Short mmCIF file of C-alpha atoms in Angstrom, two decimals:
data_model
loop_
_atom_site.label_atom_id
_atom_site.label_comp_id
_atom_site.label_asym_id
_atom_site.label_seq_id
_atom_site.Cartn_x
_atom_site.Cartn_y
_atom_site.Cartn_z
CA MET W 228 47.79 14.68 36.96
CA PHE W 229 48.77 11.15 37.96
CA THR W 230 47.16 7.72 37.72
CA GLY W 231 48.02 6.21 41.11
CA ILE W 232 50.10 3.47 39.47
CA VAL W 233 53.43 3.53 41.31
CA GLU W 234 56.41 3.36 38.97
CA GLU W 235 59.19 2.89 41.46
CA LEU W 236 59.89 2.31 45.13
CA GLY W 237 62.37 5.07 45.91
CA GLU W 238 64.25 6.08 49.03
CA ILE W 239 64.92 9.23 51.05
CA VAL W 240 68.65 9.98 50.99
CA ALA W 241 68.69 13.35 52.77
CA VAL W 242 66.33 15.60 54.76
CA GLU W 243 67.13 19.28 55.32
CA ASP W 244 65.01 21.02 57.93
CA GLN W 245 64.32 24.62 56.89
CA GLY W 246 62.15 25.70 59.77
CA THR W 247 58.56 25.74 58.53
CA SER W 248 59.57 23.89 55.36
CA ALA W 249 61.92 21.08 54.37
CA ARG W 250 64.05 20.00 51.43
CA LEU W 251 64.12 16.31 50.51
CA ARG W 252 66.60 14.44 48.38
CA LEU W 253 65.29 11.19 46.98
CA ARG W 254 66.70 8.29 45.00
CA GLY W 255 64.64 7.10 42.03
CA PRO W 256 66.65 6.12 38.93
CA ARG W 257 63.57 5.22 36.88
CA VAL W 258 61.51 8.35 37.48
CA THR W 259 64.53 10.64 37.06
CA ALA W 260 65.60 9.12 33.74
CA ASP W 261 63.88 11.91 31.76
CA VAL W 262 63.12 14.44 34.50
CA ARG W 263 64.11 18.11 34.35
CA HIS W 264 64.06 21.08 36.71
CA GLY W 265 60.45 22.14 37.29
CA ASP W 266 58.90 18.76 36.48
CA SER W 267 56.51 17.07 38.90
CA ILE W 268 56.91 13.75 40.69
CA ALA W 269 54.40 12.26 43.12
CA VAL W 270 56.05 11.17 46.38
CA ASN W 271 53.74 8.99 48.50
CA GLY W 272 50.89 10.66 46.66
CA VAL W 273 52.13 14.23 47.11
CA CYS W 274 52.89 16.19 43.95
CA LEU W 275 56.33 17.77 44.39
CA THR W 276 58.35 19.96 42.03
CA VAL W 277 61.84 18.85 41.05
CA VAL W 278 64.45 21.45 42.04
CA GLU W 279 67.62 19.56 41.11
CA THR W 280 68.44 16.16 39.64
CA SER W 281 71.62 14.12 39.17
CA ASP W 282 72.78 10.50 39.18
CA GLY W 283 69.33 9.00 39.68
CA GLU W 284 68.40 11.37 42.51
CA PHE W 285 66.26 14.49 42.74
CA THR W 286 65.62 17.28 45.24
CA ALA W 287 62.24 18.78 46.12
CA ASP W 288 61.05 21.45 48.54
CA VAL W 289 58.13 20.70 50.86
CA MET W 290 56.16 23.69 52.15
CA ALA W 291 54.49 24.06 55.56
CA GLU W 292 50.99 23.31 54.20
CA THR W 293 52.21 20.05 52.67
CA LEU W 294 53.98 19.04 55.88
CA HIS W 295 50.75 19.75 57.79
CA ARG W 296 48.44 17.91 55.38
CA SER W 297 50.60 14.87 54.65
CA SER W 298 52.94 12.39 56.30
CA LEU W 299 56.03 13.66 54.47
CA GLY W 300 57.23 15.42 57.62
CA ALA W 301 57.71 12.03 59.28
CA LEU W 302 60.07 10.73 56.59
CA ALA W 303 63.69 10.10 57.50
CA VAL W 304 66.84 9.03 55.69
CA GLY W 305 66.29 5.49 54.44
CA SER W 306 62.48 5.72 54.34
CA PRO W 307 60.98 4.03 51.26
CA VAL W 308 58.63 6.15 49.15
CA ASN W 309 56.24 5.51 46.26
CA LEU W 310 57.22 7.47 43.15
CA GLU W 311 55.25 8.27 40.00
CA ARG W 312 55.77 10.67 37.11
CA PRO W 313 52.76 12.59 35.72
CA MET W 314 50.58 10.88 33.13
CA THR W 315 51.05 11.84 29.49
CA LEU W 316 48.31 12.69 27.01
CA GLY W 317 47.62 9.62 24.94
CA GLY W 318 48.85 7.26 27.64
CA ARG W 319 46.79 4.59 29.37
CA LEU W 320 44.81 5.59 32.45
CA ASP W 321 45.36 2.36 34.38
CA GLY W 322 44.33 3.71 37.80
CA HIS W 323 42.13 6.79 38.17
CA LEU W 324 42.59 10.56 37.95
CA VAL W 325 44.90 11.58 40.80
CA GLN W 326 45.94 15.20 41.42
CA GLY W 327 48.68 14.65 43.95
CA HIS W 328 46.83 16.98 46.35
CA VAL W 329 46.55 15.11 49.65
CA ASP W 330 43.27 15.68 51.52
CA GLY W 331 44.58 14.38 54.83
CA THR W 332 46.33 11.52 56.57
CA GLY W 333 44.68 8.33 57.74
CA THR W 334 45.98 5.66 60.08
CA ILE W 335 46.13 1.94 59.39
CA THR W 336 43.97 0.31 62.06
CA ALA W 337 44.10 -3.34 61.01
CA ARG W 338 45.96 -5.65 58.65
CA HIS W 339 45.12 -9.21 57.69
CA ASP W 340 47.67 -11.13 55.59
CA ALA W 341 46.73 -14.18 53.53
CA ASP W 342 48.35 -16.18 50.71
CA SER W 343 46.18 -14.42 48.11
CA GLY W 344 46.83 -10.89 49.36
CA THR W 345 46.29 -8.53 52.27
CA ASP W 346 43.28 -6.64 53.63
CA ILE W 347 43.95 -3.29 55.27
CA ALA W 348 41.59 -1.05 57.25
CA VAL W 349 42.33 2.68 57.40
CA GLY W 350 40.86 5.21 59.82
CA LEU W 351 39.64 8.40 58.13
CA PRO W 352 40.09 12.03 59.18
CA GLU W 353 36.82 13.75 59.99
CA GLY W 354 34.87 14.85 56.92
CA LEU W 355 36.44 12.58 54.30
CA GLY W 356 34.09 9.63 54.70
CA ARG W 357 31.35 11.28 52.64
CA TYR W 358 33.53 11.10 49.52
CA LEU W 359 34.02 7.31 49.65
CA VAL W 360 31.71 4.65 48.23
CA GLU W 361 32.07 0.90 47.96
CA LYS W 362 33.89 -0.05 44.76
CA GLY W 363 34.90 3.58 44.30
CA SER W 364 38.49 4.86 44.08
CA ILE W 365 40.83 6.09 46.82
CA THR W 366 44.51 7.04 46.67
CA VAL W 367 46.59 5.70 49.57
CA ASP W 368 50.21 6.90 49.68
CA GLY W 369 49.91 7.58 45.96
CA ILE W 370 48.44 4.15 45.11
CA SER W 371 45.14 3.92 43.26
CA LEU W 372 43.00 1.41 45.13
CA THR W 373 39.41 0.19 45.09
CA VAL W 374 37.35 0.68 48.25
CA VAL W 375 35.97 -2.61 49.55
CA GLU W 376 33.96 -1.23 52.48
CA ALA W 377 33.36 2.38 53.48
CA THR W 378 31.90 4.05 56.57
CA ASP W 379 32.07 7.59 57.93
CA ASP W 380 35.25 6.91 59.87
CA HIS W 381 37.13 4.13 58.07
CA PHE W 382 37.47 2.11 54.87
CA THR W 383 39.06 -1.15 53.78
CA VAL W 384 41.08 -2.12 50.71
CA SER W 385 42.45 -5.42 49.42
CA LEU W 386 46.03 -5.55 48.15
CA ILE W 387 47.33 -8.04 45.61
CA PRO W 388 50.87 -9.48 46.04
CA THR W 389 52.23 -7.19 43.29
CA THR W 390 51.10 -4.07 45.18
CA LEU W 391 52.63 -5.42 48.39
CA ALA W 392 55.95 -6.14 46.67
CA LEU W 393 56.29 -2.88 44.72
CA THR W 394 54.95 -0.24 47.14
CA THR W 395 55.33 0.96 50.72
CA LEU W 396 52.10 -0.79 51.73
CA GLY W 397 53.99 -4.06 51.78
CA THR W 398 55.59 -3.12 55.10
CA LYS W 399 53.00 -0.74 56.59
CA GLN W 400 51.53 -1.89 59.90
CA PRO W 401 48.68 -0.82 62.21
CA GLY W 402 49.45 2.61 63.63
CA ASP W 403 51.32 3.80 60.53
CA PRO W 404 50.07 6.99 58.81
CA VAL W 405 49.14 7.08 55.13
CA ASN W 406 48.39 9.96 52.78
CA LEU W 407 44.85 9.99 51.40
CA GLU W 408 43.40 11.67 48.33
CA VAL W 409 39.72 11.12 47.62
CA ASP W 410 38.28 11.03 44.11
CA VAL W 411 38.20 14.65 42.93
CA LEU W 412 35.01 13.95 40.96
CA ALA W 413 33.15 13.39 44.23
CA LYS W 414 34.22 16.81 45.50
CA TYR W 415 33.09 18.54 42.30
CA VAL W 416 29.71 16.78 42.46
CA GLU W 417 29.25 17.89 46.07
CA ARG W 418 30.11 21.47 45.15
CA LEU W 419 27.72 21.52 42.20
CA LEU W 420 24.85 19.95 44.15
CA GLY W 421 25.38 22.45 46.96
CA ALA W 422 25.30 25.36 44.52
CA SER W 423 22.15 23.96 42.88
CA ALA W 424 20.37 23.67 46.22
CA GLN W 425 21.17 27.29 47.01
CA GLY W 426 19.79 28.49 43.68
CA PRO W 427 21.47 30.74 41.12
CA ALA W 428 24.15 33.11 42.27
CA GLN W 429 22.78 36.45 43.35
CA GLY W 430 25.44 38.47 41.75
CA GLY W 431 29.08 39.21 41.26
CA PRO W 432 31.21 42.26 40.53
CA MET W 433 29.74 42.81 37.04
CA GLN W 434 26.13 42.50 38.24
CA GLU W 435 26.80 44.90 41.09
CA LEU W 436 28.25 47.37 38.59
CA ARG W 437 25.18 47.09 36.35
CA ARG W 438 22.84 47.66 39.32
CA SER W 439 24.77 50.75 40.41
CA GLU W 440 24.67 52.17 36.88
CA ALA W 441 20.92 51.56 36.65
CA THR W 442 20.30 53.64 39.78
CA ARG W 443 22.19 56.69 38.52
#
C-alpha cells in the first residue's frame, strides 16, 4: 500500500522491449537507499517489483496487462517519473490509501496556471466517473489529490506550487495521458451494495455438497 505522497522525481534511464512486456531501469537515489530485490516501488502510480538495484538505480519488469492499463508503455529514456516507497505500519497516512493498481488512463483536457497554483481538468475513461465525488480522493500519476469537481466523464483538481515543483504534473499539458486509481473504498462499497440488492448468495461448493448428500 502507498499514500500517494511522491517521495522523489526520478528518471527513466533505460527501456528494454521484451515483446509483450518491458523492462525499465530507473534512477531514484532516495527511494533506492534501503530497497532490496523483491521490494515494491510505485512508478507514476503503478506498483512495480524491484528486480535489481545498484548505484541509486533500480530495474523493474512491466507485464502486458500493466502496459495496457497504464501509460508506462509510453515512457522513454529521460522521462521523469513519480516515485514512492510503500507505507510502513506506524507511519503517517498523509494522503489516502493507494494500492498502486491503476484503473485506467485519463487525458489532461485543460490547464489553467495562476500565481497561487494550477487547475487541471482530466478526461475519464468510461465507467470510472461513478467512483468520484467532490472533495473525495483520486490518484493521478501516483499523486494523492482532492477532487474539486466531478462528472461522469471528467474531473478537476487544484495543484499547489509544491506539487507542481516536485512531481510530473508540473510539466504535463493538455493531451498528455495520466494514470488514474480511484479510491478503493468506493469500489468495495459498490460491490457490497450490489450483493445486498441481489440478496444472500444462493450457494457455493459446500452448500451444493450438503444438498447432494441430503438427496441420497
